[in-house]
Amino acid sequence: MPQPRHRLAIHWFRRDLRLSDNMALWNAVENAEEVIPLYVLSHWQGTHHWTGPGRQQFLCGCLESLSKNLETIGSRLTVRGGHAPDIIETLIRESRADAVYFNRDPDPYGRQIEDQVRERCRQIGVAVCDYKDTVLHEPGEVLTGSGDPYRVYTPYSRTWFAQAKPSPVGRPKTIRTPEGVFSDPLPSLDHWKLSLPDGLSLPAAGERAARDRLKAALSGPLQEYAAQRNDPAVDATSHLGPDLRYGTISVREVFHQAQKAADQSQTASERDSIHTFQKQLAWREFFMAIMGHFPNVLDEEFNPQWRGLDWNDPEKDDAFNRWCDGRTGFPIVDAGMRQLRETGYMHNRVRMIVAMFLTKDLHLHWRLGEAHFMRHLLDGEIANNNGGWQWSAGTGADAAPYFRIQNPWTQSERHDPTGTYVKRWVPELANTDASRFFRPPESSRPIADDYPLPMVDHATEREVTLDRFKRHRAD
């Protein structure tokens, strides 16, 4: 039996809040006599640009589940609040750990912290062992024949699918953890000075809940995913976004379980549906690759042609607030925004509709919507959210051209023809004939007595958008 490489390792949990198929944790347990599982709580308080109370509450649930799972195999989670490089260095000196294990973060901010941790460890002579875990293929692994990053999804996806996918690793049966390591309590929202909004309903968090969701999706909704994924009234998606965001299930397990289900499917339509779902995993990694190669997209438009584009001032009127609150007078838009507020989730088709409405009908900067989504989405993934917003605004990688402007009225008719989705989330329209959702009111009378008139005329604002983009392109 080989001798352990390290006497005591710290496993730094980040976006991998699980025991099963956790690449860094698996290797730490295999290569160290003892392991300290560590989670570092961020030390900001109040509002945050990239997150909000719903997602932080979901994180609390994930940490509670992880802590219990560690206890079942003889270990325990150490939680400390502060700046990760400082916390890790302090714990190294306290415990005399000789190695730090972690899984790499795809986000630029996460990579900056990783670099600081590596430098601290280098200075004090402690080994760093880091692994690919959040994605199937990191940005540098999926490149063109000339070694350049892809800027368009379709050729990227062909290369992505052609590459062999890493297989899952096991689950540690036991983890030896030294006694006497100080830990803060598991967090609640009080740690960040946050409170959960009234009426917000969250899904179960943790590793078991994630696996239950995957199992349920593969045995039901994903078998019809290709046909139903654009119908917001049908529960035809996996709802695994928050689980992949916090790593309560690995992307390796999701891909391979989906492939196993496809191989066992009895019909071509089921296999096509599951492959269509796998394409969403490729989209996820495409946007992560874009952000990895072009981190400037966090601060400006990916397409330099559209930098400096004229946007409306959100301070001039309450248009942005009405969009946030779901009071625009466009039923499909309001349904989506209210679903987001009440559940921390919005159907992907509706995300595109509300994003185009904000940028093309209200002429407000996509970054306002990007930040609002990140504060409310449980599955808020910086790269995917940024990519989706820039796609809708017409400024991003492989984006919809600026002249493609979705009509919220016809989108409602096409994707919610019975009005089921709208009526579910806009109760004041529950007794209104669905046909009223498919075209603007013909007079100044609202669709329903207690529902607002459309705040803009779509046809007029469409022409304004086309004119703005054309004038900017000509400058």
CSV table of C-alpha atoms in Angstrom, one decimal, residues 6-455:
chain,number,residue,atom,x,y,z
A,6,HIS,CA,1.0,14.4,3.2
A,7,ARG,CA,0.6,14.2,6.9
A,8,LEU,CA,-2.3,16.7,7.1
A,9,ALA,CA,-4.1,18.3,4.3
A,10,ILE,CA,-6.7,21.0,4.2
A,11,HIS,CA,-9.5,20.5,1.7
A,12,TRP,CA,-10.9,23.9,0.9
A,13,PHE,CA,-14.6,23.5,-0.1
A,14,ARG,CA,-15.8,26.1,-2.6
A,15,ARG,CA,-18.2,25.2,-5.4
A,16,ASP,CA,-18.1,21.5,-4.5
A,17,LEU,CA,-20.3,21.1,-1.5
A,18,ARG,CA,-20.6,17.3,-1.7
A,19,LEU,CA,-18.7,14.1,-0.8
A,20,SER,CA,-19.5,12.1,-4.0
A,21,ASP,CA,-17.3,12.6,-7.1
A,22,ASN,CA,-15.4,15.5,-5.6
A,23,MET,CA,-12.0,15.4,-7.3
A,24,ALA,CA,-10.0,17.4,-4.8
A,25,LEU,CA,-11.5,15.8,-1.8
A,26,TRP,CA,-11.1,12.3,-3.2
A,27,ASN,CA,-7.4,13.0,-3.8
A,28,ALA,CA,-6.9,14.6,-0.4
A,29,VAL,CA,-8.3,11.6,1.3
A,30,GLU,CA,-6.2,9.3,-0.9
A,31,ASN,CA,-3.0,11.2,-0.3
A,32,ALA,CA,-3.1,12.5,3.2
A,33,GLU,CA,-3.1,10.8,6.6
A,34,GLU,CA,-5.6,13.3,7.9
A,35,VAL,CA,-7.8,15.9,6.3
A,36,ILE,CA,-9.4,19.1,7.6
A,37,PRO,CA,-12.6,20.0,5.6
A,38,LEU,CA,-12.8,23.8,5.5
A,39,TYR,CA,-15.3,26.2,4.2
A,40,VAL,CA,-14.6,30.0,4.2
A,41,LEU,CA,-17.5,32.3,4.6
A,42,SER,CA,-17.4,35.5,2.7
A,43,HIS,CA,-17.2,38.5,5.0
A,44,TRP,CA,-19.4,41.1,3.2
A,45,GLN,CA,-22.6,42.3,4.7
A,46,GLY,CA,-25.8,43.9,3.4
A,47,THR,CA,-26.4,44.1,-0.4
A,48,HIS,CA,-24.0,42.4,-2.8
A,49,HIS,CA,-23.8,42.9,-6.6
A,50,TRP,CA,-23.5,39.2,-7.4
A,51,THR,CA,-25.8,37.5,-4.9
A,52,GLY,CA,-28.8,37.9,-2.6
A,53,PRO,CA,-30.7,36.4,0.3
A,54,GLY,CA,-32.3,33.6,-1.6
A,55,ARG,CA,-29.0,32.2,-2.9
A,56,GLN,CA,-27.3,32.7,0.4
A,57,GLN,CA,-30.1,30.8,2.2
A,58,PHE,CA,-29.7,28.0,-0.3
A,59,LEU,CA,-25.9,28.0,0.5
A,60,CYS,CA,-26.7,27.7,4.2
A,61,GLY,CA,-28.8,24.6,3.4
A,62,CYS,CA,-26.0,23.1,1.3
A,63,LEU,CA,-23.5,23.7,4.2
A,64,GLU,CA,-25.8,22.1,6.7
A,65,SER,CA,-26.2,19.1,4.5
A,66,LEU,CA,-22.5,18.8,3.9
A,67,SER,CA,-21.7,19.1,7.6
A,68,LYS,CA,-24.1,16.2,8.4
A,69,ASN,CA,-22.7,14.1,5.6
A,70,LEU,CA,-19.2,14.6,6.9
A,71,GLU,CA,-20.2,13.6,10.4
A,72,THR,CA,-21.6,10.3,9.1
A,73,ILE,CA,-18.1,9.3,7.9
A,74,GLY,CA,-16.3,10.4,11.0
A,75,SER,CA,-15.3,13.9,10.0
A,76,ARG,CA,-16.6,17.4,10.6
A,77,LEU,CA,-16.7,20.7,8.7
A,78,THR,CA,-14.6,23.6,9.8
A,79,VAL,CA,-16.3,26.9,9.0
A,80,ARG,CA,-14.5,30.2,9.4
A,81,GLY,CA,-15.4,33.7,8.1
A,82,GLY,CA,-13.0,36.1,6.4
A,83,HIS,CA,-10.7,36.4,3.5
A,84,ALA,CA,-9.8,32.9,2.2
A,85,PRO,CA,-6.0,33.4,1.9
A,86,ASP,CA,-5.8,34.8,5.4
A,87,ILE,CA,-8.1,32.0,6.9
A,88,ILE,CA,-6.2,29.3,5.1
A,89,GLU,CA,-2.7,30.6,6.1
A,90,THR,CA,-3.9,30.9,9.8
A,91,LEU,CA,-5.3,27.3,9.7
A,92,ILE,CA,-2.1,26.0,8.2
A,93,ARG,CA,0.0,27.6,11.0
A,94,GLU,CA,-2.4,26.4,13.7
A,95,SER,CA,-2.6,22.8,12.4
A,96,ARG,CA,0.8,22.5,10.8
A,97,ALA,CA,-0.9,21.2,7.6
A,98,ASP,CA,1.5,20.5,4.8
A,99,ALA,CA,-0.9,20.6,1.9
A,100,VAL,CA,-4.0,22.5,0.6
A,101,TYR,CA,-6.4,20.8,-1.8
A,102,PHE,CA,-9.1,22.5,-3.7
A,103,ASN,CA,-11.1,22.5,-7.0
A,104,ARG,CA,-10.5,25.3,-9.4
A,105,ASP,CA,-13.1,28.1,-9.8
A,106,PRO,CA,-14.0,29.1,-13.4
A,107,ASP,CA,-14.8,32.7,-12.4
A,108,PRO,CA,-12.2,35.5,-12.6
A,109,TYR,CA,-12.8,36.5,-9.0
A,110,GLY,CA,-12.4,32.9,-7.8
A,111,ARG,CA,-9.2,32.6,-9.8
A,112,GLN,CA,-7.7,35.7,-8.2
A,113,ILE,CA,-8.3,34.3,-4.8
A,114,GLU,CA,-6.8,31.0,-5.9
A,115,ASP,CA,-3.6,32.8,-7.0
A,116,GLN,CA,-3.4,34.5,-3.6
A,117,VAL,CA,-3.7,31.2,-1.8
A,118,ARG,CA,-1.1,29.6,-4.0
A,119,GLU,CA,1.3,32.4,-3.3
A,120,ARG,CA,0.7,32.3,0.5
A,121,CYS,CA,1.4,28.5,0.4
A,122,ARG,CA,4.5,29.0,-1.7
A,123,GLN,CA,5.9,31.5,0.8
A,124,ILE,CA,5.4,29.1,3.8
A,125,GLY,CA,6.4,25.9,1.9
A,126,VAL,CA,3.0,24.2,1.8
A,127,ALA,CA,2.0,22.1,-1.2
A,128,VAL,CA,-1.0,23.1,-3.3
A,129,CYS,CA,-3.0,20.5,-5.2
A,130,ASP,CA,-5.8,21.8,-7.3
A,131,TYR,CA,-8.1,20.0,-9.7
A,132,LYS,CA,-10.6,20.5,-12.5
A,133,ASP,CA,-14.1,19.8,-11.1
A,134,THR,CA,-16.6,22.4,-11.9
A,135,VAL,CA,-16.6,21.7,-15.6
A,136,LEU,CA,-16.1,18.8,-17.9
A,137,HIS,CA,-13.6,20.8,-20.1
A,138,GLU,CA,-11.8,23.9,-19.0
A,139,PRO,CA,-11.4,26.9,-21.4
A,140,GLY,CA,-8.0,25.9,-22.6
A,141,GLU,CA,-9.1,22.3,-23.5
A,142,VAL,CA,-11.6,23.3,-26.2
A,143,LEU,CA,-9.9,25.4,-28.8
A,144,THR,CA,-9.9,25.8,-32.6
A,145,GLY,CA,-7.4,23.9,-34.8
A,146,SER,CA,-5.1,26.9,-34.6
A,147,GLY,CA,-5.3,27.0,-30.8
A,148,ASP,CA,-7.6,30.0,-30.5
A,149,PRO,CA,-10.7,30.2,-28.3
A,150,TYR,CA,-14.1,29.7,-30.0
A,151,ARG,CA,-16.4,32.7,-30.2
A,152,VAL,CA,-19.4,30.9,-31.6
A,153,TYR,CA,-21.3,28.1,-29.8
A,154,THR,CA,-21.9,25.6,-32.7
A,155,PRO,CA,-18.3,24.9,-33.6
A,156,TYR,CA,-17.4,25.0,-29.9
A,157,SER,CA,-20.0,22.4,-29.1
A,158,ARG,CA,-18.8,20.1,-31.9
A,159,THR,CA,-15.3,20.0,-30.4
A,160,TRP,CA,-16.7,19.8,-26.9
A,161,PHE,CA,-18.9,16.8,-27.7
A,162,ALA,CA,-16.0,15.1,-29.6
A,163,GLN,CA,-13.8,15.1,-26.6
A,164,ALA,CA,-13.8,12.2,-24.1
A,165,LYS,CA,-15.6,13.1,-20.9
A,166,PRO,CA,-13.9,12.5,-17.5
A,167,SER,CA,-15.5,9.8,-15.4
A,168,PRO,CA,-16.8,10.3,-11.9
A,169,VAL,CA,-14.6,9.3,-8.9
A,170,GLY,CA,-15.9,7.7,-5.8
A,171,ARG,CA,-17.2,8.8,-2.4
A,172,PRO,CA,-14.8,8.6,0.6
A,173,LYS,CA,-15.9,5.9,3.1
A,174,THR,CA,-14.2,7.7,6.0
A,175,ILE,CA,-12.2,10.9,6.6
A,176,ARG,CA,-9.8,11.1,9.5
A,177,THR,CA,-9.9,14.7,10.9
A,178,PRO,CA,-7.8,15.9,13.8
A,179,GLU,CA,-9.4,16.9,17.0
A,180,GLY,CA,-9.4,20.4,18.4
A,181,VAL,CA,-9.8,22.5,15.2
A,182,PHE,CA,-11.8,25.6,16.0
A,183,SER,CA,-14.9,26.2,13.9
A,184,ASP,CA,-17.5,29.0,13.7
A,185,PRO,CA,-21.1,27.9,13.8
A,186,LEU,CA,-22.8,27.0,10.5
A,187,PRO,CA,-24.1,30.3,9.0
A,188,SER,CA,-27.6,31.7,8.8
A,189,LEU,CA,-28.6,34.8,6.9
A,190,ASP,CA,-27.7,36.9,9.9
A,191,HIS,CA,-24.0,36.4,9.0
A,192,TRP,CA,-24.5,38.6,6.0
A,193,LYS,CA,-27.1,40.9,7.7
A,194,LEU,CA,-29.7,39.6,5.3
A,195,SER,CA,-33.3,38.4,5.7
A,196,LEU,CA,-35.4,36.2,3.4
A,197,PRO,CA,-38.1,38.1,1.5
A,198,ASP,CA,-41.7,37.2,2.4
A,199,GLY,CA,-43.2,34.7,0.1
A,200,LEU,CA,-39.9,33.3,-1.3
A,201,SER,CA,-40.1,29.5,-1.6
A,202,LEU,CA,-36.8,27.6,-1.9
A,203,PRO,CA,-36.1,24.0,-3.0
A,204,ALA,CA,-34.4,21.5,-0.7
A,205,ALA,CA,-30.6,22.0,-0.6
A,206,GLY,CA,-27.8,19.5,-0.4
A,207,GLU,CA,-26.3,16.5,-2.0
A,208,ARG,CA,-29.3,14.1,-1.6
A,209,ALA,CA,-31.8,16.7,-2.8
A,210,ALA,CA,-29.6,17.3,-5.9
A,211,ARG,CA,-29.4,13.6,-6.7
A,212,ASP,CA,-33.2,13.2,-6.2
A,213,ARG,CA,-33.7,16.1,-8.7
A,214,LEU,CA,-31.4,14.4,-11.3
A,215,LYS,CA,-33.2,11.1,-10.9
A,216,ALA,CA,-36.6,12.7,-11.2
A,217,ALA,CA,-35.6,14.7,-14.3
A,218,LEU,CA,-34.1,11.7,-16.1
A,219,SER,CA,-37.1,9.6,-15.5
A,220,GLY,CA,-39.6,12.2,-16.5
A,221,PRO,CA,-39.2,15.7,-17.9
A,222,LEU,CA,-36.0,15.3,-19.7
A,223,GLN,CA,-37.5,12.5,-21.8
A,224,GLU,CA,-39.6,15.2,-23.5
A,225,TYR,CA,-37.1,18.0,-23.1
A,226,ALA,CA,-36.6,18.7,-26.8
A,227,ALA,CA,-40.3,19.2,-27.4
A,228,GLN,CA,-41.2,20.9,-24.2
A,229,ARG,CA,-38.2,22.9,-23.1
A,230,ASN,CA,-39.6,26.2,-24.5
A,231,ASP,CA,-43.0,25.8,-22.8
A,232,PRO,CA,-42.8,27.7,-19.5
A,233,ALA,CA,-46.1,26.2,-18.3
A,234,VAL,CA,-44.7,22.7,-18.3
A,235,ASP,CA,-42.2,21.6,-15.8
A,236,ALA,CA,-39.8,20.1,-18.4
A,237,THR,CA,-36.4,21.3,-17.1
A,238,SER,CA,-34.0,19.6,-14.7
A,239,HIS,CA,-33.9,22.4,-12.0
A,240,LEU,CA,-30.3,21.4,-11.4
A,241,GLY,CA,-28.9,25.0,-11.9
A,242,PRO,CA,-28.4,25.7,-8.1
A,243,ASP,CA,-27.0,22.3,-7.6
A,244,LEU,CA,-24.4,22.8,-10.3
A,245,ARG,CA,-23.7,26.3,-9.0
A,246,TYR,CA,-22.8,25.0,-5.5
A,247,GLY,CA,-21.5,21.6,-6.6
A,248,THR,CA,-24.0,19.5,-4.6
A,249,ILE,CA,-23.8,17.3,-7.6
A,250,SER,CA,-21.0,17.1,-10.1
A,251,VAL,CA,-21.3,17.9,-13.8
A,252,ARG,CA,-19.6,14.6,-14.5
A,253,GLU,CA,-22.3,12.7,-12.8
A,254,VAL,CA,-25.0,14.7,-14.5
A,255,PHE,CA,-23.5,14.2,-18.0
A,256,HIS,CA,-22.8,10.5,-17.5
A,257,GLN,CA,-26.2,9.7,-15.9
A,258,ALA,CA,-27.9,11.5,-18.8
A,259,GLN,CA,-25.8,9.5,-21.3
A,260,LYS,CA,-26.7,6.3,-19.5
A,261,ALA,CA,-30.4,7.2,-19.7
A,262,ALA,CA,-30.0,8.0,-23.4
A,263,ASP,CA,-28.3,4.7,-24.1
A,264,GLN,CA,-31.2,2.9,-22.4
A,265,SER,CA,-34.0,4.9,-24.1
A,266,GLN,CA,-36.4,3.0,-26.2
A,267,THR,CA,-37.2,5.8,-28.7
A,268,ALA,CA,-35.2,8.2,-30.8
A,269,SER,CA,-37.2,11.2,-29.5
A,270,GLU,CA,-36.1,10.4,-25.9
A,271,ARG,CA,-32.5,10.1,-27.0
A,272,ASP,CA,-32.8,13.4,-28.8
A,273,SER,CA,-34.3,15.1,-25.8
A,274,ILE,CA,-31.5,14.0,-23.5
A,275,HIS,CA,-28.9,15.0,-26.0
A,276,THR,CA,-30.6,18.4,-26.2
A,277,PHE,CA,-30.3,18.6,-22.4
A,278,GLN,CA,-26.6,17.8,-22.7
A,279,LYS,CA,-26.2,20.7,-25.1
A,280,GLN,CA,-27.2,23.0,-22.2
A,281,LEU,CA,-24.2,21.7,-20.3
A,282,ALA,CA,-22.1,22.6,-23.4
A,283,TRP,CA,-23.7,26.1,-23.4
A,284,ARG,CA,-22.8,26.4,-19.7
A,285,GLU,CA,-19.1,25.7,-20.5
A,286,PHE,CA,-19.1,27.8,-23.7
A,287,PHE,CA,-20.0,30.9,-21.6
A,288,MET,CA,-17.4,29.9,-19.0
A,289,ALA,CA,-14.8,29.6,-21.7
A,290,ILE,CA,-15.8,33.1,-23.0
A,291,MET,CA,-15.3,34.5,-19.6
A,292,GLY,CA,-12.1,32.6,-19.1
A,293,HIS,CA,-10.6,33.9,-22.3
A,294,PHE,CA,-12.2,37.3,-22.3
A,295,PRO,CA,-12.7,38.4,-18.6
A,296,ASN,CA,-13.4,41.9,-19.8
A,297,VAL,CA,-17.0,40.8,-20.6
A,298,LEU,CA,-17.8,41.5,-17.0
A,299,ASP,CA,-17.1,45.2,-17.6
A,300,GLU,CA,-18.0,45.8,-21.2
A,301,GLU,CA,-19.6,44.4,-24.3
A,302,PHE,CA,-18.0,41.3,-25.8
A,303,ASN,CA,-18.4,42.7,-29.3
A,304,PRO,CA,-16.4,45.9,-29.4
A,305,GLN,CA,-18.7,47.3,-32.1
A,306,TRP,CA,-21.4,47.9,-29.5
A,307,ARG,CA,-19.3,49.5,-26.8
A,308,GLY,CA,-20.5,52.9,-25.9
A,309,LEU,CA,-24.0,52.3,-27.2
A,310,ASP,CA,-26.6,54.8,-26.1
A,311,TRP,CA,-28.8,53.4,-23.3
A,312,ASN,CA,-31.6,55.2,-21.4
A,313,ASP,CA,-30.9,56.6,-17.9
A,314,PRO,CA,-32.6,54.4,-15.4
A,315,GLU,CA,-32.9,57.3,-13.0
A,316,LYS,CA,-35.2,59.3,-15.3
A,317,ASP,CA,-38.3,57.3,-14.6
A,318,ASP,CA,-39.5,54.1,-12.8
A,319,ALA,CA,-39.2,51.9,-15.9
A,320,PHE,CA,-36.5,49.7,-14.3
A,321,ASN,CA,-38.5,49.3,-11.0
A,322,ARG,CA,-41.6,48.4,-12.9
A,323,TRP,CA,-39.7,45.7,-14.8
A,324,CYS,CA,-38.2,44.4,-11.6
A,325,ASP,CA,-41.6,44.2,-9.9
A,326,GLY,CA,-43.5,42.7,-12.8
A,327,ARG,CA,-45.7,45.7,-13.4
A,328,THR,CA,-44.9,46.4,-17.1
A,329,GLY,CA,-48.4,45.6,-18.5
A,330,PHE,CA,-46.9,42.9,-20.7
A,331,PRO,CA,-48.3,39.6,-19.2
A,332,ILE,CA,-45.5,37.2,-20.2
A,333,VAL,CA,-42.8,39.7,-18.9
A,334,ASP,CA,-44.6,40.3,-15.6
A,335,ALA,CA,-45.1,36.5,-15.1
A,336,GLY,CA,-41.4,35.9,-15.5
A,337,MET,CA,-40.3,38.6,-13.1
A,338,ARG,CA,-42.8,37.5,-10.5
A,339,GLN,CA,-41.7,33.9,-10.8
A,340,LEU,CA,-38.2,35.1,-10.2
A,341,ARG,CA,-39.1,37.1,-7.1
A,342,GLU,CA,-41.2,34.3,-5.6
A,343,THR,CA,-39.0,31.3,-6.4
A,344,GLY,CA,-35.5,32.4,-7.3
A,345,TYR,CA,-36.0,30.7,-10.7
A,346,MET,CA,-37.2,31.8,-14.1
A,347,HIS,CA,-37.8,29.6,-17.1
A,348,ASN,CA,-35.0,30.0,-19.7
A,349,ARG,CA,-37.3,31.0,-22.6
A,350,VAL,CA,-38.9,33.7,-20.4
A,351,ARG,CA,-35.4,34.9,-19.3
A,352,MET,CA,-34.8,35.7,-23.0
A,353,ILE,CA,-38.1,37.5,-23.3
A,354,VAL,CA,-37.7,39.7,-20.2
A,355,ALA,CA,-34.0,40.4,-21.1
A,356,MET,CA,-34.9,41.6,-24.6
A,357,PHE,CA,-37.8,43.6,-23.2
A,358,LEU,CA,-35.5,45.4,-20.8
A,359,THR,CA,-32.8,46.1,-23.5
A,360,LYS,CA,-34.8,46.5,-26.6
A,361,ASP,CA,-38.2,47.9,-25.4
A,362,LEU,CA,-37.1,49.9,-22.4
A,363,HIS,CA,-33.6,50.6,-23.8
A,364,LEU,CA,-31.9,50.0,-20.4
A,365,HIS,CA,-28.4,48.7,-20.1
A,366,TRP,CA,-28.1,44.9,-20.0
A,367,ARG,CA,-25.9,45.2,-16.9
A,368,LEU,CA,-28.9,46.4,-14.8
A,369,GLY,CA,-30.7,43.2,-15.7
A,370,GLU,CA,-27.6,41.1,-15.2
A,371,ALA,CA,-27.1,42.4,-11.7
A,372,HIS,CA,-30.8,42.0,-10.8
A,373,PHE,CA,-30.8,38.4,-12.0
A,374,MET,CA,-27.6,37.6,-10.0
A,375,ARG,CA,-29.2,39.0,-6.8
A,376,HIS,CA,-32.4,36.9,-7.3
A,377,LEU,CA,-31.5,33.7,-9.2
A,378,LEU,CA,-30.7,30.6,-7.1
A,379,ASP,CA,-28.7,29.3,-10.0
A,380,GLY,CA,-26.9,32.6,-10.5
A,381,GLU,CA,-23.8,31.7,-12.5
A,382,ILE,CA,-21.7,34.7,-13.4
A,383,ALA,CA,-20.5,33.5,-16.8
A,384,ASN,CA,-23.9,32.1,-17.9
A,385,ASN,CA,-25.8,35.1,-16.7
A,386,ASN,CA,-23.5,37.5,-18.4
A,387,GLY,CA,-23.5,35.4,-21.6
A,388,GLY,CA,-27.3,35.2,-21.6
A,389,TRP,CA,-27.8,38.9,-21.1
A,390,GLN,CA,-25.2,39.9,-23.7
A,391,TRP,CA,-26.8,37.4,-26.1
A,392,SER,CA,-30.2,39.0,-25.6
A,393,ALA,CA,-28.9,42.5,-25.9
A,394,GLY,CA,-27.1,41.7,-29.1
A,395,THR,CA,-23.7,42.6,-27.8
A,396,GLY,CA,-22.2,39.2,-26.8
A,397,ALA,CA,-20.5,36.1,-28.1
A,398,ASP,CA,-22.7,34.3,-30.7
A,399,ALA,CA,-25.4,36.9,-29.8
A,400,ALA,CA,-28.7,37.4,-31.4
A,401,PRO,CA,-28.2,40.1,-34.0
A,402,TYR,CA,-29.4,43.5,-32.9
A,403,PHE,CA,-32.3,43.5,-35.3
A,404,ARG,CA,-33.7,40.3,-33.8
A,405,ILE,CA,-36.2,41.8,-31.3
A,406,GLN,CA,-38.6,39.4,-29.7
A,407,ASN,CA,-42.2,40.6,-29.6
A,408,PRO,CA,-43.5,39.9,-26.0
A,409,TRP,CA,-47.1,39.5,-27.3
A,410,THR,CA,-46.3,36.9,-30.0
A,411,GLN,CA,-43.8,35.2,-27.7
A,412,SER,CA,-46.7,34.7,-25.2
A,413,GLU,CA,-48.9,33.2,-27.9
A,414,ARG,CA,-46.2,30.9,-29.2
A,415,HIS,CA,-44.9,29.6,-25.9
A,416,ASP,CA,-47.9,29.9,-23.5
A,417,PRO,CA,-50.9,29.5,-25.8
A,418,THR,CA,-53.3,28.6,-23.1
A,419,GLY,CA,-52.1,31.4,-20.8
A,420,THR,CA,-51.4,28.8,-18.0
A,421,TYR,CA,-48.0,30.3,-17.2
A,422,VAL,CA,-49.2,33.9,-17.1
A,423,LYS,CA,-52.2,33.1,-15.0
A,424,ARG,CA,-50.1,31.1,-12.5
A,425,TRP,CA,-47.8,34.0,-11.8
A,426,VAL,CA,-50.1,37.0,-12.4
A,427,PRO,CA,-53.2,36.2,-10.4
A,428,GLU,CA,-55.0,39.4,-11.4
A,429,LEU,CA,-55.2,37.8,-14.9
A,430,ALA,CA,-56.4,34.4,-13.7
A,431,ASN,CA,-59.9,35.0,-15.0
A,432,THR,CA,-58.9,36.7,-18.2
A,433,ASP,CA,-59.2,35.1,-21.6
A,434,ALA,CA,-55.7,34.0,-22.7
A,435,SER,CA,-56.2,35.6,-26.1
A,436,ARG,CA,-55.9,39.0,-24.4
A,437,PHE,CA,-52.2,38.2,-23.6
A,438,PHE,CA,-51.3,37.9,-27.3
A,439,ARG,CA,-51.8,41.5,-28.5
A,440,PRO,CA,-51.8,44.9,-26.9
A,441,PRO,CA,-55.1,46.4,-25.8
A,442,GLU,CA,-56.9,48.1,-28.7
A,443,SER,CA,-57.9,51.0,-26.5
A,444,SER,CA,-56.8,52.7,-23.3
A,445,ARG,CA,-58.6,50.0,-21.3
A,446,PRO,CA,-56.2,47.6,-19.5
A,447,ILE,CA,-56.4,43.8,-20.0
A,448,ALA,CA,-57.9,43.5,-16.5
A,449,ASP,CA,-59.3,46.1,-14.1
A,450,ASP,CA,-56.4,45.8,-11.6
A,451,TYR,CA,-53.7,45.2,-14.2
A,452,PRO,CA,-51.6,48.1,-15.6
A,453,LEU,CA,-51.7,49.3,-19.2
A,454,PRO,CA,-48.6,48.4,-21.3
A,455,MET,CA,-45.9,50.8,-20.3
